[in-house]
Coordinates of C-alpha atoms and ligand atoms in Angstrom, one line a residue:
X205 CA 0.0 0.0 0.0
X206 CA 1.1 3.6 -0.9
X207 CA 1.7 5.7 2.3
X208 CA -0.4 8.8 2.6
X209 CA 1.4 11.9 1.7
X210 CA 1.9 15.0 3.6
X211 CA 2.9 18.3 2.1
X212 CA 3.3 20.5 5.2
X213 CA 5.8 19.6 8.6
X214 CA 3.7 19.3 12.1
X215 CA 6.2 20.5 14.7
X216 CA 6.6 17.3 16.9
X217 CA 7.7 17.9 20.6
X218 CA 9.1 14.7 21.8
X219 CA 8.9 14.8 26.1
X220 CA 9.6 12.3 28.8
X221 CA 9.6 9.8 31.7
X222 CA 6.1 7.2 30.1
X223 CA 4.6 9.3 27.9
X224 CA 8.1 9.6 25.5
X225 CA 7.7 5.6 25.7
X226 CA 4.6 5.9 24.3
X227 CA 5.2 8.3 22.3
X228 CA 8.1 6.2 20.4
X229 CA 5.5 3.3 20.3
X230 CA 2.6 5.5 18.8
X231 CA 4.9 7.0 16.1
X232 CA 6.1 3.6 14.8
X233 CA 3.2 1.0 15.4
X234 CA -0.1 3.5 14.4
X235 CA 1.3 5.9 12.2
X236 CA 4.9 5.5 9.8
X237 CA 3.3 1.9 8.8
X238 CA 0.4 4.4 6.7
X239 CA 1.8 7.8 6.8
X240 CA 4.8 9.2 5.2
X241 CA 5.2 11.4 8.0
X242 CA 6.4 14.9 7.9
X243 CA 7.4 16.9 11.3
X244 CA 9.7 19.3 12.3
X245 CA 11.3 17.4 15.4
X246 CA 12.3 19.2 19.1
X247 CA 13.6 17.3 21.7
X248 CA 11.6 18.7 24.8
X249 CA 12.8 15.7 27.0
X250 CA 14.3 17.6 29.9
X251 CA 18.3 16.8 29.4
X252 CA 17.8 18.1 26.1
X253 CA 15.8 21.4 27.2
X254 CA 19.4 21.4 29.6
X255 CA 21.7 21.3 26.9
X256 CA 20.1 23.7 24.9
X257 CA 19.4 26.1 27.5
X258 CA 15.8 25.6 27.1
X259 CA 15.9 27.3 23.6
X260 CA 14.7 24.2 22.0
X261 CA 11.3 25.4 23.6
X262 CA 11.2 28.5 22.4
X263 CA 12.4 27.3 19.1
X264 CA 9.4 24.7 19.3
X265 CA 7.5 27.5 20.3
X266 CA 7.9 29.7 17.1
X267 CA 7.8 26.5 14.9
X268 CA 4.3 26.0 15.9
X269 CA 3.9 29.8 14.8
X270 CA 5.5 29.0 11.4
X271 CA 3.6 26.1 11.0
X272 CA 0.4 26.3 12.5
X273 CA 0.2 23.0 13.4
X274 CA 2.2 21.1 16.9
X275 CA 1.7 17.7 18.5
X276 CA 3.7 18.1 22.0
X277 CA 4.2 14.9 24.7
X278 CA 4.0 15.7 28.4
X279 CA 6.9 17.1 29.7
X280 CA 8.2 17.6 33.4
X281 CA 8.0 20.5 34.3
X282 CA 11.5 21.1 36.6
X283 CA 11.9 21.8 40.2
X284 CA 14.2 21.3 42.8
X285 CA 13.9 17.6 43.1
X286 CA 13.8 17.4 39.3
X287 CA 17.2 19.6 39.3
X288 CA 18.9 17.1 41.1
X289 CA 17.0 13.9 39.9
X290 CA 18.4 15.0 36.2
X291 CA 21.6 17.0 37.2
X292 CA 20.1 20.1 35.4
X293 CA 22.4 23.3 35.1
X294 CA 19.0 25.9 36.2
X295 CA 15.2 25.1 36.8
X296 CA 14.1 25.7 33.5
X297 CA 10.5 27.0 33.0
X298 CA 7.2 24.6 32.3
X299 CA 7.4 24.4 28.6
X300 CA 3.7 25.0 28.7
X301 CA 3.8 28.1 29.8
X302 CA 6.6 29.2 27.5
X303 CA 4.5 27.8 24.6
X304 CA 1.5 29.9 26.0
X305 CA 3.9 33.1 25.9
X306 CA 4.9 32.8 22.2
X307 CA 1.2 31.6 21.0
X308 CA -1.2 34.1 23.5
X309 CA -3.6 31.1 23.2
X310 CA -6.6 29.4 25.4
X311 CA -6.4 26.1 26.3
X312 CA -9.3 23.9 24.9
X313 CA -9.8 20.5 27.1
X314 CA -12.5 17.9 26.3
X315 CA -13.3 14.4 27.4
X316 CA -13.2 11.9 25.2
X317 CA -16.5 9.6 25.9
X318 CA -17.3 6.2 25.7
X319 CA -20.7 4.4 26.4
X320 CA -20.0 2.0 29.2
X321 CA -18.1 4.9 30.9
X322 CA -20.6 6.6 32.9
X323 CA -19.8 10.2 34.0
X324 CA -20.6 11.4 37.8
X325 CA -23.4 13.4 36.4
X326 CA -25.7 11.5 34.6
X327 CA -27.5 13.8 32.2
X328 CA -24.2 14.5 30.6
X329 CA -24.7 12.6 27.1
X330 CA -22.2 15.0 25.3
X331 CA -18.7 16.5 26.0
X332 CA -18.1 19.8 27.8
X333 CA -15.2 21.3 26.5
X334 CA -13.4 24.1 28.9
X335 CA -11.7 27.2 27.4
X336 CA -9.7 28.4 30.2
X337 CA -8.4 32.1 29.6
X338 CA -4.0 31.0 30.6
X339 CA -2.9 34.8 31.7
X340 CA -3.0 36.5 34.7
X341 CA -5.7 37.4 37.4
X342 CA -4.3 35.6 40.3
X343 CA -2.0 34.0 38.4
X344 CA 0.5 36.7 37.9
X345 CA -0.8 38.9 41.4
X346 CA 1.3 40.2 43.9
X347 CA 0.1 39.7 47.5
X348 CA 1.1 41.4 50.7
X349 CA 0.7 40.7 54.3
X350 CA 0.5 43.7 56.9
X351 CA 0.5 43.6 60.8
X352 CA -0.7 46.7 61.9
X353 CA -3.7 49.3 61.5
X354 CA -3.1 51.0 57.9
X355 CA -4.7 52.5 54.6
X356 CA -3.7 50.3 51.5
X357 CA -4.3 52.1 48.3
X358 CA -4.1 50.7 44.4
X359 CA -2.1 53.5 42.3
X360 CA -1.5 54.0 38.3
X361 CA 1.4 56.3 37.4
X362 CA 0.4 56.2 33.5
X363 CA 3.2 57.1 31.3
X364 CA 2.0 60.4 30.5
X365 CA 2.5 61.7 33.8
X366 CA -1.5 60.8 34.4
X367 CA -1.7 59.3 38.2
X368 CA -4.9 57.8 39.8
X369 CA -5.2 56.3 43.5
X370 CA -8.1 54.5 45.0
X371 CA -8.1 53.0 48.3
X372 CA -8.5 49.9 48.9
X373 CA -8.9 49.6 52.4
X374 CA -8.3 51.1 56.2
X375 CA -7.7 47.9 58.5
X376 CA -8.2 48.0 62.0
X377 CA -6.0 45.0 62.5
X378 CA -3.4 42.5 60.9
X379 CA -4.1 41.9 56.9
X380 CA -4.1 40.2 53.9
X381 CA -3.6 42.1 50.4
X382 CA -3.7 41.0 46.1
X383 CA -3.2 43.3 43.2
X384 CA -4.1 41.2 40.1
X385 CA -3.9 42.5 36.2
X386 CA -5.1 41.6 32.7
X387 CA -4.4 42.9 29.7
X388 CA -6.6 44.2 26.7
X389 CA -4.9 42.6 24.1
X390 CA -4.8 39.0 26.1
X391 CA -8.8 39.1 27.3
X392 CA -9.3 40.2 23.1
X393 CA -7.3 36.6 22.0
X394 CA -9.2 34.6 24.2
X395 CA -11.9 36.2 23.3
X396 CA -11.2 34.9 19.3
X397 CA -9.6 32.0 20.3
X398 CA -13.4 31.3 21.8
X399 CA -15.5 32.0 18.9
X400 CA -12.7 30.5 16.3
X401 CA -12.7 27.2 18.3
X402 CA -16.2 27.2 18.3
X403 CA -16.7 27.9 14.7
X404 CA -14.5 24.8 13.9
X405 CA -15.7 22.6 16.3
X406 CA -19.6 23.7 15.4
X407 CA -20.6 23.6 19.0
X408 CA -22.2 26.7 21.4
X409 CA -20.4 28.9 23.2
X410 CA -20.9 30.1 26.9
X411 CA -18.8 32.9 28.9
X412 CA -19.4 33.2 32.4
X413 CA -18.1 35.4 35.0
X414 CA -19.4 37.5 38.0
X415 CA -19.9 40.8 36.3
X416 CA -22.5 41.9 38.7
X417 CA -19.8 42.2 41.5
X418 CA -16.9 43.0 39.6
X419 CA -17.9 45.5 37.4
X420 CA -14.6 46.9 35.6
X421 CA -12.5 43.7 35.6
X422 CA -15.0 40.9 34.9
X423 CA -16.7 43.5 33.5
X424 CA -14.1 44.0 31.1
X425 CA -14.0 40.0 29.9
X426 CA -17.9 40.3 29.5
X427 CA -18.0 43.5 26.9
X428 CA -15.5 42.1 24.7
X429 CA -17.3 39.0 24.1
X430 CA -20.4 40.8 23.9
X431 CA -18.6 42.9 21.2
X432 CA -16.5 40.2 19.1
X433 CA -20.1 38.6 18.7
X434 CA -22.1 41.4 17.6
X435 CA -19.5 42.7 15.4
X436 CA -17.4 39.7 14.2
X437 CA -19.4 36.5 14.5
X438 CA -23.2 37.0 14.9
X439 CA -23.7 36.3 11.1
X440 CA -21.7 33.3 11.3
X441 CA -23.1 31.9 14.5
X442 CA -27.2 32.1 13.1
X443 CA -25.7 31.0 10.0
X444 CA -24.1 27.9 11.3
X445 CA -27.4 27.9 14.0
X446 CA -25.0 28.1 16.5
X447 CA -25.8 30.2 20.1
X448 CA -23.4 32.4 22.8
X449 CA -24.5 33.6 25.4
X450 CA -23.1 35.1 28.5
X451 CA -24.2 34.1 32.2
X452 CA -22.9 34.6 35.9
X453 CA -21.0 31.9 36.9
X454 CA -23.1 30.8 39.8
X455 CA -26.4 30.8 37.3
X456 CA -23.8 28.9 34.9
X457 CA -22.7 26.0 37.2
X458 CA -26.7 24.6 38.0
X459 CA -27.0 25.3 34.1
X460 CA -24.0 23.2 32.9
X461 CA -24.9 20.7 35.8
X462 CA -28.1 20.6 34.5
X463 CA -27.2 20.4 30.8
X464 CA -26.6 17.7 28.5
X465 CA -22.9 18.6 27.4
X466 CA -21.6 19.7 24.2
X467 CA -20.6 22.9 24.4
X468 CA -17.6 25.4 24.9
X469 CA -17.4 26.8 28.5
X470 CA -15.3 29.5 28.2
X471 CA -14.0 30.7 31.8
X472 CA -11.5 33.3 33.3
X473 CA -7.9 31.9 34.6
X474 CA -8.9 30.8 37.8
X475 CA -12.3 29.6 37.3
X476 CA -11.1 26.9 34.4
X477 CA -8.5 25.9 36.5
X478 CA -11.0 24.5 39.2
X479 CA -13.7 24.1 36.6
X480 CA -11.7 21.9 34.2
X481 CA -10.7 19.5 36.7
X482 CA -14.1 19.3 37.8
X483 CA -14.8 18.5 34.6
X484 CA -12.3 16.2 34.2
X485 CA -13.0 13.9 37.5
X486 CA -16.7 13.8 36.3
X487 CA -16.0 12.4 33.1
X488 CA -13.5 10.0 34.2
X489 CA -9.5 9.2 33.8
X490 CA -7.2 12.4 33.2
X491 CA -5.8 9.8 30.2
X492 CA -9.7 10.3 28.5
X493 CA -8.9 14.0 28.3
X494 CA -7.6 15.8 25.1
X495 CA -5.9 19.3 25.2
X496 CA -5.3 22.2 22.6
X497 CA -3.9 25.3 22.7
X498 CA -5.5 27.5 19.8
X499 CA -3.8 31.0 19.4
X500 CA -5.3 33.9 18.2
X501 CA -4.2 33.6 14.2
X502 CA -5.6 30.3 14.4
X503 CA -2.2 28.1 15.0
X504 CA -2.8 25.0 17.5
X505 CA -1.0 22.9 19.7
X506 CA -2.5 19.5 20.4
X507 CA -1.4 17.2 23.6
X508 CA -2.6 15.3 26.3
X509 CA -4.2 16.3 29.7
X510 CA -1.9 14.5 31.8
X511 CA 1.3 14.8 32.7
X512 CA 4.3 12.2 32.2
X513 CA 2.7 9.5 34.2
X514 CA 6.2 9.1 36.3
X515 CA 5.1 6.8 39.0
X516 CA 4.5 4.2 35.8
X517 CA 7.7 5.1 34.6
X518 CA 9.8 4.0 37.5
X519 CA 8.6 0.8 37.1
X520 CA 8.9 0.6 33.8
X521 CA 12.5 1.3 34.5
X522 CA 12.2 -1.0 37.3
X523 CA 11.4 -3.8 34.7
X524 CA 7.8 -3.9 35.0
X525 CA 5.1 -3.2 32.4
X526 CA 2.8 -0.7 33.9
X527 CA -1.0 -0.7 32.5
X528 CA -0.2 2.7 31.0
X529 CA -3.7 4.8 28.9
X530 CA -2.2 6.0 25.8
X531 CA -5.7 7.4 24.0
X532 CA -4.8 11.1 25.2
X533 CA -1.5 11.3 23.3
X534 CA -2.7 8.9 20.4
X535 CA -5.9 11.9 20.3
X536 CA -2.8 14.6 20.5
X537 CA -1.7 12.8 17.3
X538 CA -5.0 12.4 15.3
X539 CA -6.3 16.1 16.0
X540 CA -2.7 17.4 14.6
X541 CA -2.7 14.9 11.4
X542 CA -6.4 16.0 11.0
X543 CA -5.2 20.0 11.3
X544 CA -2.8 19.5 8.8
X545 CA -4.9 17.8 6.9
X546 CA -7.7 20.2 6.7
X547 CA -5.2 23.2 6.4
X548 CA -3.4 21.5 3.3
X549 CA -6.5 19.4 1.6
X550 CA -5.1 15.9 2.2
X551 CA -8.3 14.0 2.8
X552 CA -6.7 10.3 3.0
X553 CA -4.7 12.2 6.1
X554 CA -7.7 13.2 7.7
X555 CA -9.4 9.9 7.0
X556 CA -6.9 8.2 8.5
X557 CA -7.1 10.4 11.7
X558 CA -10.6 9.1 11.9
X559 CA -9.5 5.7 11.5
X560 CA -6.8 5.7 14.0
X561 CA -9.4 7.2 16.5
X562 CA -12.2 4.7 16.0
X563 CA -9.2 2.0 16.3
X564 CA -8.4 3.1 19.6
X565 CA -12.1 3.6 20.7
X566 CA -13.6 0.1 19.3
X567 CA -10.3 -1.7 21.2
X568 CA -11.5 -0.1 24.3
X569 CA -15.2 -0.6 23.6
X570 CA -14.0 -4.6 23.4
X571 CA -13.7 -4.5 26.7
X572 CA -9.6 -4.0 26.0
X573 CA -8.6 -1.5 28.7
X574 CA -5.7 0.1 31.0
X575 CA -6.0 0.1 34.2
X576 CA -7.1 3.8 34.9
X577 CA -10.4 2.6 33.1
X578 CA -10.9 -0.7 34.6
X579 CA -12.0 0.7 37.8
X580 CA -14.5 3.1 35.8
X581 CA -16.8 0.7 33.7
X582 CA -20.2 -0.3 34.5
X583 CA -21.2 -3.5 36.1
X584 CA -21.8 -6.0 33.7
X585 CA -19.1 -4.6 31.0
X586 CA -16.5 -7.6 30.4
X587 CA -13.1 -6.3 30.1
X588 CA -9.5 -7.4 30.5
X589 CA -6.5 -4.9 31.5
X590 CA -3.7 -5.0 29.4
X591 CA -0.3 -3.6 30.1
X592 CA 0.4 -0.1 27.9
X593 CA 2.1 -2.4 25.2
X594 CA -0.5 -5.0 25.0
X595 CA -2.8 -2.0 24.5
X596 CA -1.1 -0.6 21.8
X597 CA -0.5 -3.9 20.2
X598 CA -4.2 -4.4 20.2
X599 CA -5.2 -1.1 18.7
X600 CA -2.3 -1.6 16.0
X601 CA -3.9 -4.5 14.9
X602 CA -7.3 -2.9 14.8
X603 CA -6.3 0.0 12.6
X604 CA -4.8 -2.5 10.6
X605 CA -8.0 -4.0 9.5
X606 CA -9.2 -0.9 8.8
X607 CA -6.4 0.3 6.5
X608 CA -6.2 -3.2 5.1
X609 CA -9.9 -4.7 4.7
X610 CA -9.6 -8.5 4.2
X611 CA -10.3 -7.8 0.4
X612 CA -7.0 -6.0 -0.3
X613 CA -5.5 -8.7 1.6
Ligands
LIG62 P1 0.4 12.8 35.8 O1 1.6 12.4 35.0 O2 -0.8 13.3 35.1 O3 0.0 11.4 36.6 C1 -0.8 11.5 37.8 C2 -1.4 10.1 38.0 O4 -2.6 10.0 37.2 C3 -0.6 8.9 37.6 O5 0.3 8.5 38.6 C4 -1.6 7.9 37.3 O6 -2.2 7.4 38.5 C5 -2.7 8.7 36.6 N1 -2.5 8.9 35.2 C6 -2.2 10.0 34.5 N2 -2.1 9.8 33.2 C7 -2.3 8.4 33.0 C8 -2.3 7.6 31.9 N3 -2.0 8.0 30.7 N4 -2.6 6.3 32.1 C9 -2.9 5.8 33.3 N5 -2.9 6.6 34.4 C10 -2.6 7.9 34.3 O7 0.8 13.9 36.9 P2 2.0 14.0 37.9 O8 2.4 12.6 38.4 O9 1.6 14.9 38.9 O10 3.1 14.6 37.1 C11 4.2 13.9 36.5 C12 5.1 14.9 35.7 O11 4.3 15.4 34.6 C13 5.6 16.1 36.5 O12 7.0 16.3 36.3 C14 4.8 17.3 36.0 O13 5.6 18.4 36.0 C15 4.5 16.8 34.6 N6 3.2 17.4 34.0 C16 3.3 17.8 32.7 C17 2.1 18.2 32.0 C18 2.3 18.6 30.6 O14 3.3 18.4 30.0 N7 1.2 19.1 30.0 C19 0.9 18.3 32.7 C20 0.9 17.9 34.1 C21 2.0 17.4 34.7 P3 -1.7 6.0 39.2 O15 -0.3 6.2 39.5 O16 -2.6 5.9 40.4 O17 -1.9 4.9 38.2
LIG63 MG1 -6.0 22.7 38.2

């Protein structure tokens, strides 16, 4: 059979500890047999990040500018213990956040679902897919702590000489104190990223914050939604017959609990850090959750929700075979193959995304699982757990029945 050609590079960000074992299985099992694979390749495996001084991220990061398409592994994301562990010359910054700098984009997460998996809330039939806003609010805020009656005021010195003050409080006693920020321009790409993400993943869109008590700030989040829609998308949304709307977040949590799924929640920093985890333990296993990161001029960055599963990897270095999920990375790898696809009109690339997807999700639906899932499934639902490479060797063989039918063979 004749591989399926690619015309544009994917910027491929190799990581470590499991998921750059998987990641090494994935590539040659379930793709290079059917794809003649193009990528730009960065080593983001920590010694390498060392060596280079971390540029490879940034290099990666631009890449993914360049190209508009990036598949990244989970990567560890250094610390003391991690310094030593790998001998590193600094504690080199979480590559996410590096890659969030260069691409000013909002992290997409969704679930991916399967039938005898039920989620903790019951009416929820379709996905819900958090936007989380990745800049500031409390985030990037500088706190104080005072021990003594005093007057703590919030000042601008503009750089035309302009100078406001408010006060903030007069405390009686000992006290606790946060300035946060956001910026125009980084509430506006979120904003986009939003309704783009929507457009291309035809679903509805919701924004909810607490405008009625912070006026200005949340405030701020709410009117340029409001306004991207009326002025930019509108026509596109009643076109498509797709719906935004904007609620308060308290209104939005008995609404989404409520709901049926299937739609974009699209929530400030903090709020889709706690929401998408929320999100996350109702539907399931962390490895059942896909991630993008969609910047403003459209480029994305697809990976896994989880980190680099290193409790499996010490014993997988330890000589064991840990029962390790790989549909979150394999996912990473289909919605970037897809991308490209759809950006360069291959459509043997994006049929084989669907394929390799299906694979995966009909192996599992055999009653084939990791361990993660095991404890998840319905009573009644046979199933076996296999060890990550029996896993992978069973979804191999899947796909290949699908790119070889018995006819051709
Ligand atoms: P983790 O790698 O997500 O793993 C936490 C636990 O969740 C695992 O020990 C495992 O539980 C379960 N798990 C996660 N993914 C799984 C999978 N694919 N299959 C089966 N079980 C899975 O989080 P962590 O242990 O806190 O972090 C490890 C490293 O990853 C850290 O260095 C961190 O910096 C990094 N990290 C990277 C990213 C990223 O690159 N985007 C994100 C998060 C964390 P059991 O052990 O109970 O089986
Ligand atoms: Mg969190």
């Amino acid at each position: 059979m004749e591989k399926i050609k690619m015309t544009t590079p994917l910027v491929e960000m190799d990581g470590d500890e499991m998921t750059r074992i998987l990641w090494r299985t994935i590539k040659e099992d379930l793709i290079l047999p059917y794809v003649d694979l193009k990528t730009e390749y960065y080593d983001l495996g920590l010694p390498h990040r060392d060596e280079t001084r971390d540029q490879v991220t940034v290099d990666a990061a631009n890449a993914t500018e360049r190209l508009g398409v990036a598949v990244k592994c989970a990567t560890i994301t250094a610390n003391r213990q991690r310094q030593e562990e790998y001998h590193l010359s600094e504690i080199w910054p979480s590559p996410n956040g590096t890659i969030r700098a260069v691409l000013d984009g909002t992290a997409f997460r969704a679930p991916i679902l399967l039938p005898f998996l039920r989620p903790a809330v019951p009416g929820w039939e379709k996905p819900i897919t958090v936007a989380r806003h990745a800049y500031g609010d409390m985030y990037k805020a500088v706190e104080l702590v005072t021990n003594e009656p005093g007057i703590a005021k919030l000042n601008f010195k503009g750089q035309s000489g302009k100078d406001e003050t408010l006060v903030i409080a007069k405390t009686k006693g000992n006290a606790v104190f946060q300035g946060q920020h956001n910026t125009e321009t980084s509430i506006r790409a979120f904003v986009h990223s939003c309704f783009q993400y929507a457009l291309d993943t035809k679903q509805d869109l919701w924004f909810s914050a607490k405008d009625t008590i912070s006026k200005e700030y949340d405030g701020e989040f709410r009117r340029a939604f409001d306004e991207a829609f009326a002025n930019t998308y509108q026509a596109k949304f009643d076109e498509m017959n797709l719906h935004y709307f904007y609620t308060l977040i308290d209104d939005a949590v008995s609404r989404v609990m409520r709901s049926k799924g299937g739609f974009i929640w699209a929530l400030k920093n903090y709020d889709g850090d706690v929401m998408s985890d929320m999100v996350a333990a109702a539907f399931g296993s962390l490895a059942m959750m896909t991630s993008v990161l969609v910047s403003p001029d459209g480029s994305m960055e697809f990976e896994a929700s989880h980190g680099t599963v290193t409790r499996h990897f010490y014993r997988y270095r330890a000589g064991e075979k840990p029962s390790t999920n790989s549909t979150a990375t394999i996912f990473a790898w289909t919605g970037a193959l897809r991308r490209r696809g759809q950006l360069d009109g291959l459509p043997d690339l994006i049929s084989f995304a669907g394929k390799l997807e299906n694979a995966c999700l009909e192996t599992m639906k055999d009653g084939l699982l990791t361990g993660d899932l095991g404890v998840l499934v319905d009573e009644g639902h046979r199933c076996q757990i296999l060890n990550f490479e029996e896993s992978l060797e069973a979804i191999a063989k899947r796909l290949a029945t699908k790119m070889h039918p018995i006819s051709e063979r």
